[in-house]
Amino acid sequence: MAERVYVFDTTLRDGEQSPGATMNLDEKIRMARQLETLGVDIIEAGFPIASQGDFEAVQAIAAAVEKPQIAGLCRAVTGDIDRCWEAIKEARHPRIHVFLATSEIHMKHKLGKTGDEVIVMIDKAVRHARQYTENVEFSAEDASRSDWDFLVKVCETAIEAGANVVNVPDTVGYTQPFEYYDMVKYLMDNVSNVDKAVISVHCHNDLGSAVANSLAAIRAGARQVECTVLGIGERAGNAALEDVVMALNTRKELYGVETGIVTEQIFPSCRRLSQIIGMPIPPNKAIVGANAFAHESGVHQDGVLKNRLTYEIMTPASIGLTNNEIVIGKHSGSHAVRKKAEELGYSLDEDQVNVLFKAVKDLADKKEQVFDEDVEALILESVYRRKDRFRLVDMSVFSGTGDVPPHAATVMEFGAEGEAEVKRTSNFGEGSIDAVFHSIYSLVGVSPKLESYTVNAVTEGSDALAGVAVRIEHDGVKAVGRANDGDVVKASALAMVNALNRLEKAKEEK
Ligand code: KIV
Ligand code: ZN
């Protein structure tokens, strides 16, 4: 029997710290449900002390999913631990995840503590967490830059105090596979009570080594791997779940371990996250990028036609890339639309099916082929999107190359539908999108800083939906807005209106 490696998914915590990956409560719950279907063992749902929004999200995820353990992150102080427990206590399988830095540089400059003081804090924090649950993970932040013998003491203290998982993260993405292997092996050989806990790894991708480091650590004996879908996360991101899992699966004879991941749910999970956060999957992304199974060169194509194994080390079907059976078009009925939604992993009620059916019909009138990505974009846009307080009613833009600068006229409504106040204005801009944005700013009465603007075609073809994501900042509060539309200027305007609605909400919560 192959040994089990536990998959700890932190898409909703470390992943959400990735610039532009902010999710609202409903989006987090939808992603958590997909992670459950994917078969992850642990979902890190958030950092409850960070904000009221985080607390509520962790609480809601704890109530929404059944099988996976739900972890909440907290610093090694009692107030944090108490708040974390409050958020996760209703979960079927709660886990408190306590962390404290253990490298010289962090202890001295960040914490202002000596090694001995840190050891006392670890002991106290883990014992405090153990009063609530037997499922306590301790993370030695910046472990990969910590002194190995000190790290042995850290692990022994945490395990002695009751931690059943000890995580040794490469917090700054600094280590290299053979070094990390040696470090984990050193811990396996020298931590006297290592048999009473699972050693876990958590790698960041600053040097592009997160997946390789995670695999090296598993080879050295780590039996929990912390990762995120699509590798999103703080700075350059975390180890990508899909890469780690498919490496372990494809090279089973090398690693001799197995996970509980349903690999056929890998692609649907990546697509769902990409749609929710409005971040396209890069075409050359390992495992799930559009080119991952595309053979361009003649020699490769010839080989694959003769025998797929010549150039294919895994099948598209093994990650859930299948030729779906239901084709959606102009003439599809609501039954087919419901089935398609189910095929994509969404179970919709009657009202939601009706909303989606109408949106699909509208799109099919404008677009030759409606792809799965289109249907998923419509589900997120028309079925799940929260009602905005102010909405775009109409717009027209002028874009030219002559003396008249680009300008836009915009009509918006404010307040509840039916009794909303309608306002209109027009503005010039550097380009048509800039002009629309400025007219929206003047109607809403806010001039945010536009931190990022991305546009991508949801599918192929010049009639493809344009998916736009904007990130704005105002008075120290950030918000992300997303929208899809066949017209890129309209998609941009809708994304900006969405971002401004979210900004207002975020300010209220603050
Ligand atoms: O990177 C890191 O060290 C972390 C810990 C909080 C686990 O995210
Ligand atoms: Zn991290």
Tab-separated table of C-alpha atoms in Angstrom, residues 159-379:
chain	number	residue	atom	x	y	z
A	159	ILE	CA	4.719	18.089	19.097
A	160	GLU	CA	5.258	17.748	22.848
A	161	ALA	CA	2.685	20.509	23.402
A	162	GLY	CA	0.182	18.584	21.275
A	163	ALA	CA	0.561	19.603	17.624
A	164	ASN	CA	-0.323	16.715	15.317
A	165	VAL	CA	1.073	18.479	12.236
A	166	VAL	CA	4.275	20.519	12.052
A	167	ASN	CA	4.777	22.605	8.960
A	168	VAL	CA	8.213	23.860	7.884
A	169	PRO	CA	7.525	26.482	5.201
A	170	ASP	CA	9.849	27.999	2.671
A	171	THR	CA	8.153	31.316	3.361
A	172	VAL	CA	10.305	33.446	1.098
A	173	GLY	CA	10.785	30.943	-1.750
A	174	TYR	CA	14.528	30.760	-1.114
A	175	THR	CA	15.389	27.109	-0.740
A	176	GLN	CA	16.332	24.663	-3.488
A	177	PRO	CA	15.123	21.081	-3.918
A	178	PHE	CA	18.233	19.239	-2.689
A	179	GLU	CA	18.672	21.628	0.265
A	180	TYR	CA	15.010	21.351	1.285
A	181	TYR	CA	15.214	17.565	0.906
A	182	ASP	CA	18.202	17.543	3.293
A	183	MET	CA	16.402	19.800	5.766
A	184	VAL	CA	13.252	17.668	5.900
A	185	LYS	CA	15.365	14.497	6.094
A	186	TYR	CA	17.330	16.058	8.979
A	187	LEU	CA	14.078	16.691	10.823
A	188	MET	CA	12.788	13.176	10.113
A	189	ASP	CA	16.037	11.743	11.510
A	190	ASN	CA	16.549	14.068	14.466
A	191	VAL	CA	13.183	15.175	15.883
A	192	SER	CA	12.823	12.686	18.733
A	193	ASN	CA	8.993	12.596	18.693
A	194	VAL	CA	8.511	12.913	14.910
A	195	ASP	CA	6.471	9.684	14.871
A	196	LYS	CA	3.685	11.521	16.762
A	197	ALA	CA	3.106	14.122	14.032
A	198	VAL	CA	2.927	14.638	10.307
A	199	ILE	CA	5.656	16.819	8.814
A	200	SER	CA	4.198	19.294	6.351
A	201	VAL	CA	5.689	21.537	3.679
A	202	HIS	CA	4.564	24.854	2.257
A	203	CYS	CA	6.610	26.403	-0.539
A	204	HIS	CA	6.572	29.797	-2.215
A	205	ASN	CA	7.621	30.277	-5.791
A	206	ASP	CA	9.954	33.288	-5.729
A	207	LEU	CA	12.707	31.345	-7.508
A	208	GLY	CA	10.282	29.181	-9.479
A	209	SER	CA	11.098	26.144	-7.302
A	210	ALA	CA	7.930	25.737	-5.222
A	211	VAL	CA	6.671	22.562	-6.876
A	212	ALA	CA	10.135	20.953	-7.095
A	213	ASN	CA	10.810	21.828	-3.444
A	214	SER	CA	7.482	20.341	-2.340
A	215	LEU	CA	8.192	17.121	-4.240
A	216	ALA	CA	11.715	16.905	-2.796
A	217	ALA	CA	10.284	17.292	0.703
A	218	ILE	CA	7.750	14.517	0.084
A	219	ARG	CA	10.594	12.301	-1.096
A	220	ALA	CA	12.336	13.084	2.227
A	221	GLY	CA	9.309	12.024	4.283
A	222	ALA	CA	6.905	14.980	4.455
A	223	ARG	CA	3.340	13.672	4.379
A	224	GLN	CA	1.342	16.880	4.094
A	225	VAL	CA	1.784	19.287	1.217
A	226	GLU	CA	0.341	22.793	1.277
A	227	CYS	CA	-0.515	24.233	-2.103
A	228	THR	CA	-2.984	26.338	-4.067
A	229	VAL	CA	-4.990	25.879	-7.245
A	230	LEU	CA	-3.071	27.428	-10.165
A	231	GLY	CA	-0.275	28.252	-7.704
A	232	ILE	CA	-1.816	31.597	-6.753
A	233	GLY	CA	-0.487	33.155	-3.564
A	234	GLU	CA	1.573	35.811	-1.860
A	235	ARG	CA	4.108	37.415	-4.279
A	236	ALA	CA	5.141	34.793	-6.879
A	237	GLY	CA	2.621	32.352	-5.478
A	238	ASN	CA	2.614	28.931	-3.826
A	239	ALA	CA	3.221	25.432	-5.147
A	240	ALA	CA	0.498	24.637	-7.684
A	241	LEU	CA	-1.724	21.823	-6.448
A	242	GLU	CA	-2.279	20.427	-9.926
A	243	ASP	CA	1.467	20.214	-10.635
A	244	VAL	CA	2.323	18.514	-7.352
A	245	VAL	CA	-0.521	16.005	-7.573
A	246	MET	CA	0.051	15.079	-11.219
A	247	ALA	CA	3.792	14.657	-10.613
A	248	LEU	CA	3.057	12.305	-7.708
A	249	ASN	CA	0.538	10.402	-9.832
A	250	THR	CA	2.503	10.242	-13.049
A	251	ARG	CA	5.728	9.226	-11.280
A	252	LYS	CA	4.111	6.977	-8.675
A	253	GLU	CA	6.892	4.426	-9.001
A	254	LEU	CA	9.369	7.134	-7.948
A	255	TYR	CA	7.520	8.652	-5.001
A	256	GLY	CA	5.527	5.635	-3.804
A	257	VAL	CA	2.773	7.801	-2.310
A	258	GLU	CA	-0.819	8.625	-3.117
A	259	THR	CA	-3.235	11.491	-2.484
A	260	GLY	CA	-7.015	11.601	-2.197
A	261	ILE	CA	-7.335	13.989	-5.132
A	262	VAL	CA	-9.892	13.144	-7.808
A	263	THR	CA	-7.616	14.124	-10.678
A	264	GLU	CA	-10.543	14.419	-13.120
A	265	GLN	CA	-11.640	17.431	-11.051
A	266	ILE	CA	-8.332	19.246	-11.565
A	267	PHE	CA	-9.245	21.096	-14.736
A	268	PRO	CA	-12.767	22.038	-13.540
A	269	SER	CA	-11.233	23.387	-10.310
A	270	CYS	CA	-8.640	25.464	-12.152
A	271	ARG	CA	-11.259	26.792	-14.559
A	272	ARG	CA	-13.566	27.701	-11.691
A	273	LEU	CA	-10.874	29.625	-9.852
A	274	SER	CA	-9.778	31.357	-13.019
A	275	GLN	CA	-13.348	32.461	-13.702
A	276	ILE	CA	-13.959	33.621	-10.142
A	277	ILE	CA	-10.835	35.743	-9.819
A	278	GLY	CA	-10.844	36.845	-13.457
A	279	MET	CA	-7.317	35.561	-14.044
A	280	PRO	CA	-6.840	33.636	-17.283
A	281	ILE	CA	-4.901	30.370	-17.161
A	282	PRO	CA	-1.619	31.017	-19.022
A	283	PRO	CA	-1.537	28.853	-22.185
A	284	ASN	CA	1.802	27.341	-21.190
A	285	LYS	CA	0.759	26.571	-17.599
A	286	ALA	CA	1.790	23.009	-16.725
A	287	ILE	CA	-1.053	20.456	-16.618
A	288	VAL	CA	-3.985	22.811	-17.357
A	289	GLY	CA	-2.760	25.432	-19.866
A	290	ALA	CA	-4.390	25.404	-23.306
A	291	ASN	CA	-1.101	24.193	-24.825
A	292	ALA	CA	-0.406	21.486	-22.257
A	293	PHE	CA	-1.743	18.764	-24.562
A	294	ALA	CA	-1.308	20.523	-27.924
A	295	HIS	CA	1.298	18.987	-30.189
A	296	GLU	CA	2.482	21.546	-32.700
A	297	SER	CA	5.598	20.100	-34.273
A	298	GLY	CA	5.176	17.667	-37.179
A	299	VAL	CA	7.491	15.115	-35.612
A	300	HIS	CA	5.488	15.152	-32.375
A	301	GLN	CA	2.146	14.965	-34.185
A	302	ASP	CA	3.351	12.012	-36.199
A	303	GLY	CA	4.544	10.248	-33.064
A	304	VAL	CA	1.306	10.909	-31.175
A	305	LEU	CA	-0.778	9.629	-34.082
A	306	LYS	CA	1.219	6.388	-34.095
A	307	ASN	CA	1.167	5.988	-30.340
A	308	ARG	CA	0.110	8.706	-27.862
A	309	LEU	CA	2.694	7.531	-25.338
A	310	THR	CA	5.526	8.739	-27.599
A	311	TYR	CA	4.967	12.321	-26.415
A	312	GLU	CA	2.122	12.181	-23.891
A	313	ILE	CA	2.954	11.331	-20.283
A	314	MET	CA	-0.632	11.681	-19.047
A	315	THR	CA	-4.006	11.858	-20.729
A	316	PRO	CA	-6.209	14.963	-20.996
A	317	ALA	CA	-9.049	12.874	-19.552
A	318	SER	CA	-7.017	12.182	-16.378
A	319	ILE	CA	-7.241	15.875	-15.422
A	320	GLY	CA	-10.861	16.216	-16.524
A	321	LEU	CA	-10.329	17.620	-19.998
A	322	THR	CA	-12.990	15.810	-21.945
A	323	ASN	CA	-14.984	16.393	-25.058
A	324	ASN	CA	-18.178	17.344	-23.338
A	325	GLU	CA	-21.314	15.753	-24.574
A	326	ILE	CA	-23.789	18.603	-24.447
A	327	VAL	CA	-23.298	21.288	-27.074
A	328	ILE	CA	-25.069	24.532	-26.303
A	329	GLY	CA	-26.433	26.759	-29.044
A	330	LYS	CA	-29.352	28.911	-30.161
A	331	HIS	CA	-31.785	26.014	-30.144
A	332	SER	CA	-30.892	24.473	-26.815
A	333	GLY	CA	-33.738	24.162	-24.336
A	334	SER	CA	-33.617	24.931	-20.632
A	335	HIS	CA	-33.152	21.221	-19.898
A	336	ALA	CA	-29.906	21.165	-21.902
A	337	VAL	CA	-28.752	24.353	-20.189
A	338	ARG	CA	-29.387	22.809	-16.765
A	339	LYS	CA	-27.499	19.654	-17.810
A	340	LYS	CA	-24.594	21.733	-19.083
A	341	ALA	CA	-24.435	23.597	-15.764
A	342	GLU	CA	-24.384	20.247	-13.961
A	343	GLU	CA	-21.656	18.972	-16.265
A	344	LEU	CA	-19.647	22.042	-15.265
A	345	GLY	CA	-20.224	21.269	-11.589
A	346	TYR	CA	-23.040	23.722	-10.742
A	347	SER	CA	-26.356	22.512	-9.403
A	348	LEU	CA	-28.849	25.298	-9.999
A	349	ASP	CA	-32.397	25.724	-8.745
A	350	GLU	CA	-35.342	26.454	-11.051
A	351	ASP	CA	-35.011	30.264	-10.877
A	352	GLN	CA	-31.285	30.140	-11.477
A	353	VAL	CA	-31.754	27.875	-14.502
A	354	ASN	CA	-34.250	30.384	-15.927
A	355	VAL	CA	-31.821	33.270	-15.458
A	356	LEU	CA	-29.009	31.272	-17.056
A	357	PHE	CA	-31.231	30.099	-19.894
A	358	LYS	CA	-32.076	33.674	-20.810
A	359	ALA	CA	-28.421	34.746	-20.639
A	360	VAL	CA	-27.357	31.789	-22.820
A	361	LYS	CA	-30.054	32.591	-25.388
A	362	ASP	CA	-28.968	36.242	-25.534
A	363	LEU	CA	-25.375	35.206	-26.060
A	364	ALA	CA	-26.240	32.559	-28.656
A	365	ASP	CA	-27.992	35.265	-30.681
A	366	LYS	CA	-24.747	37.215	-30.882
A	367	LYS	CA	-22.175	34.462	-31.018
A	368	GLU	CA	-21.816	31.498	-33.353
A	369	GLN	CA	-20.721	28.907	-30.795
A	370	VAL	CA	-21.311	28.945	-27.067
A	371	PHE	CA	-18.404	27.212	-25.349
A	372	ASP	CA	-18.245	25.756	-21.835
A	373	GLU	CA	-16.150	28.737	-20.734
A	374	ASP	CA	-18.931	31.052	-21.957
A	375	VAL	CA	-21.575	29.159	-20.008
A	376	GLU	CA	-19.438	29.212	-16.875
A	377	ALA	CA	-18.805	32.946	-17.290
A	378	LEU	CA	-22.567	33.481	-17.632
A	379	ILE	CA	-23.270	31.408	-14.525
